[in-house]
Short mmCIF file of C-alpha atoms and ligand atoms in Angstrom, two decimals:
data_model
loop_
_atom_site.label_atom_id
_atom_site.label_comp_id
_atom_site.label_asym_id
_atom_site.label_seq_id
_atom_site.Cartn_x
_atom_site.Cartn_y
_atom_site.Cartn_z
CA MET J 1 72.61 -33.07 291.37
CA LYS J 2 70.65 -35.77 289.91
CA ILE J 3 66.93 -34.90 289.81
CA SER J 4 64.07 -37.16 288.57
CA VAL J 5 60.70 -35.71 288.72
CA LEU J 6 57.36 -37.96 289.43
CA ARG J 7 53.82 -36.77 288.91
CA ILE J 8 51.21 -38.53 290.79
CA GLY J 9 47.43 -38.57 290.58
CA GLU J 10 45.10 -38.38 287.69
CA ARG J 11 42.42 -35.85 287.13
CA LEU J 12 38.64 -36.56 286.50
CA VAL J 13 39.76 -35.15 283.00
CA ARG J 14 43.20 -35.93 281.61
CA ASP J 15 44.71 -32.35 280.72
CA ASP J 16 47.38 -33.66 278.48
CA ARG J 17 48.80 -29.31 277.79
CA VAL J 18 49.63 -29.36 281.43
CA THR J 19 51.33 -33.19 281.57
CA THR J 20 53.31 -32.01 278.79
CA HIS J 21 54.29 -28.48 280.32
CA ALA J 22 55.59 -30.32 283.54
CA ALA J 23 57.62 -32.41 281.63
CA LEU J 24 59.20 -29.50 279.62
CA VAL J 25 59.61 -27.99 282.55
CA ALA J 26 61.45 -30.77 284.10
CA ARG J 27 63.74 -30.98 280.74
CA ALA J 28 64.56 -26.84 280.75
CA PHE J 29 64.92 -27.11 284.94
CA GLY J 30 67.80 -29.89 284.71
CA ALA J 31 66.17 -32.75 285.59
CA ALA J 32 66.74 -35.97 283.84
CA ARG J 33 63.88 -37.64 283.90
CA ILE J 34 60.04 -37.58 284.61
CA TYR J 35 57.78 -40.45 285.76
CA MET J 36 54.20 -39.99 284.67
CA SER J 37 51.27 -42.31 284.70
CA ASP J 38 47.93 -41.60 282.70
CA ILE J 39 49.71 -39.83 279.64
CA GLY J 40 48.37 -39.29 276.18
CA GLY J 41 50.79 -41.11 273.38
CA SER J 42 51.32 -37.44 272.14
CA ILE J 43 53.32 -36.39 275.33
CA PRO J 44 56.59 -38.65 274.69
CA ARG J 45 56.33 -37.99 271.00
CA THR J 46 56.53 -34.19 271.63
CA LEU J 47 59.18 -34.52 274.38
CA ASP J 48 61.16 -37.09 271.89
CA ALA J 49 60.77 -34.11 269.53
CA VAL J 50 62.27 -30.92 271.65
CA ARG J 51 65.00 -33.55 272.46
CA GLU J 52 65.89 -34.40 269.06
CA ALA J 53 66.09 -30.58 267.99
CA TRP J 54 67.19 -29.15 271.19
CA GLY J 55 69.47 -31.83 272.46
CA GLY J 56 69.94 -33.44 276.00
CA ASP J 57 68.59 -37.02 276.73
CA PHE J 58 65.74 -36.43 278.97
CA GLU J 59 62.83 -38.89 278.93
CA VAL J 60 59.43 -39.58 279.78
CA VAL J 61 59.06 -42.73 281.70
CA PRO J 62 55.45 -43.93 281.60
CA THR J 63 54.87 -45.79 285.35
CA PRO J 64 51.83 -48.07 285.90
CA SER J 65 52.32 -47.49 289.63
CA TRP J 66 53.61 -44.38 291.15
CA ARG J 67 53.54 -45.97 294.54
CA ARG J 68 56.48 -48.20 293.32
CA VAL J 69 58.73 -45.32 292.10
CA LEU J 70 58.13 -43.34 295.31
CA ALA J 71 58.61 -46.87 297.35
CA GLY J 72 62.07 -47.22 295.42
CA ALA J 73 63.59 -44.02 296.03
CA PRO J 74 65.70 -45.35 299.09
CA ALA J 75 66.96 -47.94 296.51
CA ARG J 76 67.85 -45.74 294.21
CA GLY J 77 70.01 -42.95 296.44
CA GLU J 78 67.28 -40.63 295.77
CA ARG J 79 65.86 -38.29 298.63
CA VAL J 80 61.95 -37.55 298.37
CA VAL J 81 61.13 -33.71 297.86
CA HIS J 82 57.42 -33.61 297.87
CA LEU J 83 55.57 -30.35 296.68
CA THR J 84 53.18 -28.76 298.68
CA MET J 85 51.51 -25.78 299.69
CA TYR J 86 51.55 -27.34 303.14
CA GLY J 87 55.02 -27.97 303.23
CA VAL J 88 58.30 -25.71 305.07
CA PRO J 89 58.93 -22.67 302.79
CA VAL J 90 61.00 -23.32 300.21
CA GLY J 91 63.87 -20.67 301.54
CA GLU J 92 64.25 -22.89 304.47
CA ALA J 93 64.76 -25.82 302.62
CA ALA J 94 66.31 -25.01 299.32
CA PRO J 95 69.78 -24.76 301.03
CA ARG J 96 69.51 -28.08 302.72
CA ILE J 97 68.18 -29.79 299.76
CA ALA J 98 70.79 -28.27 297.44
CA GLY J 99 73.25 -30.43 299.27
CA GLU J 100 71.71 -33.59 298.26
CA GLU J 101 73.28 -35.92 295.59
CA SER J 102 70.23 -37.23 293.91
CA ILE J 103 66.45 -36.19 294.31
CA LEU J 104 63.09 -37.48 293.31
CA VAL J 105 60.28 -33.63 293.37
CA VAL J 106 57.25 -35.48 293.55
CA ILE J 107 54.29 -33.28 292.02
CA GLY J 108 50.58 -34.03 292.49
CA ALA J 109 47.98 -33.58 289.69
CA GLY J 110 44.98 -33.81 292.12
CA LYS J 111 44.57 -34.82 295.93
CA VAL J 112 47.53 -36.18 297.01
CA PRO J 113 47.16 -38.99 299.24
CA ARG J 114 48.64 -38.79 303.08
CA GLU J 115 51.08 -41.47 302.48
CA VAL J 116 53.06 -39.49 300.21
CA TYR J 117 53.52 -36.77 302.81
CA ASP J 118 54.93 -39.57 305.28
CA ALA J 119 57.34 -41.06 302.57
CA ALA J 120 58.86 -37.73 302.08
CA ASP J 121 62.21 -36.31 303.31
CA TYR J 122 61.00 -32.88 302.60
CA ASN J 123 57.79 -31.50 302.21
CA VAL J 124 58.29 -27.98 300.72
CA ALA J 125 55.82 -25.14 299.67
CA VAL J 126 56.41 -22.82 297.23
CA GLY J 127 54.55 -20.04 299.03
CA ALA J 128 51.49 -20.59 301.35
CA GLN J 129 48.96 -20.68 298.52
CA PRO J 130 47.52 -22.98 296.05
CA HIS J 131 48.53 -22.71 292.57
CA SER J 132 50.36 -25.21 289.99
CA GLU J 133 52.37 -28.17 290.17
CA VAL J 134 54.39 -26.72 286.95
CA ALA J 135 55.06 -22.98 288.65
CA ALA J 136 55.80 -25.08 292.02
CA LEU J 137 58.23 -27.36 290.26
CA ALA J 138 60.11 -24.83 288.15
CA VAL J 139 60.71 -22.37 291.52
CA LEU J 140 61.63 -25.53 293.41
CA LEU J 141 64.81 -26.26 290.56
CA ASP J 142 65.68 -23.06 290.33
CA ARG J 143 66.10 -22.54 293.91
CA VAL J 144 67.85 -26.02 294.66
CA GLN J 145 70.40 -25.31 291.33
CA GLN J 146 70.64 -21.41 291.86
CA GLY J 147 69.83 -20.57 288.15
CA ARG J 148 72.67 -22.52 287.22
CA GLU J 149 70.72 -25.02 284.84
CA LEU J 150 69.71 -22.15 282.88
CA ASP J 151 73.10 -21.66 282.05
CA ALA J 152 73.71 -25.31 281.19
CA GLY J 153 74.46 -26.74 277.46
CA PHE J 154 72.34 -29.21 276.09
CA ALA J 155 74.43 -32.09 274.63
CA GLY J 156 73.85 -33.01 270.88
CA ALA J 157 71.56 -30.00 269.91
CA ARG J 158 70.81 -29.62 266.38
CA ARG J 159 69.22 -26.08 267.02
CA ARG J 160 70.66 -23.39 269.62
CA ILE J 161 69.05 -19.78 270.14
CA VAL J 162 71.40 -16.49 270.36
CA PRO J 163 70.31 -14.63 272.52
CA SER J 164 69.24 -11.30 271.30
CA ALA J 165 67.29 -7.85 272.40
CA ARG J 166 64.79 -8.35 269.36
CA GLY J 167 63.76 -10.83 267.24
CA LYS J 168 64.70 -14.25 267.19
CA ARG J 169 68.23 -16.04 266.24
CA VAL J 170 68.57 -19.60 265.87
CA VAL J 171 71.53 -21.59 264.45
CA GLY J 172 71.27 -24.79 263.11
CA ALA J 173 68.31 -26.59 261.22
N1 LIG F 201 44.66 -29.78 297.06
C1 LIG F 201 45.60 -30.26 296.17
C2 LIG F 201 46.24 -30.98 297.57
O1 LIG F 201 46.09 -32.08 297.82
O2 LIG F 201 47.46 -30.92 297.41
C3 LIG F 201 46.52 -29.26 295.44
C4 LIG F 201 46.48 -30.05 294.17
S1 LIG F 201 47.39 -28.71 293.08
C5 LIG F 201 46.73 -27.98 291.91
C6 LIG F 201 48.11 -30.18 292.08
C7 LIG F 201 49.64 -29.61 292.60
O3 LIG F 201 50.85 -28.33 292.87
C8 LIG F 201 50.19 -29.92 293.95
O4 LIG F 201 50.06 -31.58 294.88
C9 LIG F 201 51.60 -29.46 294.32
O5 LIG F 201 52.20 -30.67 294.08
C10 LIG F 201 51.72 -28.44 293.60
N2 LIG F 201 51.62 -26.85 294.10
C11 LIG F 201 50.06 -26.22 294.39
N3 LIG F 201 50.64 -25.09 295.23
C12 LIG F 201 51.87 -25.27 295.62
C13 LIG F 201 52.37 -24.49 296.65
N4 LIG F 201 52.28 -23.54 296.91
N5 LIG F 201 53.69 -24.75 296.74
C14 LIG F 201 54.11 -26.29 296.34
N6 LIG F 201 53.61 -27.12 295.37
C15 LIG F 201 52.16 -26.61 294.69
#
């Protein structure tokens, strides 16, 4: 399954740490790219450094218009999955989403306008309580890939962790 993530909305105070975490989680849980507006320059640099060391070809795509990315989803062959606590429980939605070839997962960073709910093919809730776009993204991506993404390799990695019960073992520079 091809996965892209779109983070929409701006907070009154930009929170680069949460934005960075959204990008890191998207990458680690199998997405190919994240589209984001309102990002500081350090975020693409952080993700470049992660890719250099840990491999893969995940991209951060700065976008001046999230509406354009959302409107372009059908032309790119993507089904839109919007994460919202008001949606259908993830346990119900995930088996159907797992059958899709390509998805655009939309997460909010503040109040999400009504048009996003209307544009979505799936409005999906990870529990019916408010929490975090980062947590919701991780759970959704894990459910639709049934955990396989956690075993995927990242091509071109310079560093690789050797799992160990105690301590840290890393091979590579
Ligand atoms: N009241 C806001 C709204 O209009 O949706 C909630 C904003 S919340 C801090 C930021 C984002 O986290 C939401 O837009 C949504 O993508 C995600 N989120 C939070 N709780 C969620 C839940 N229970 N299920 C799915 N997504 C959730």
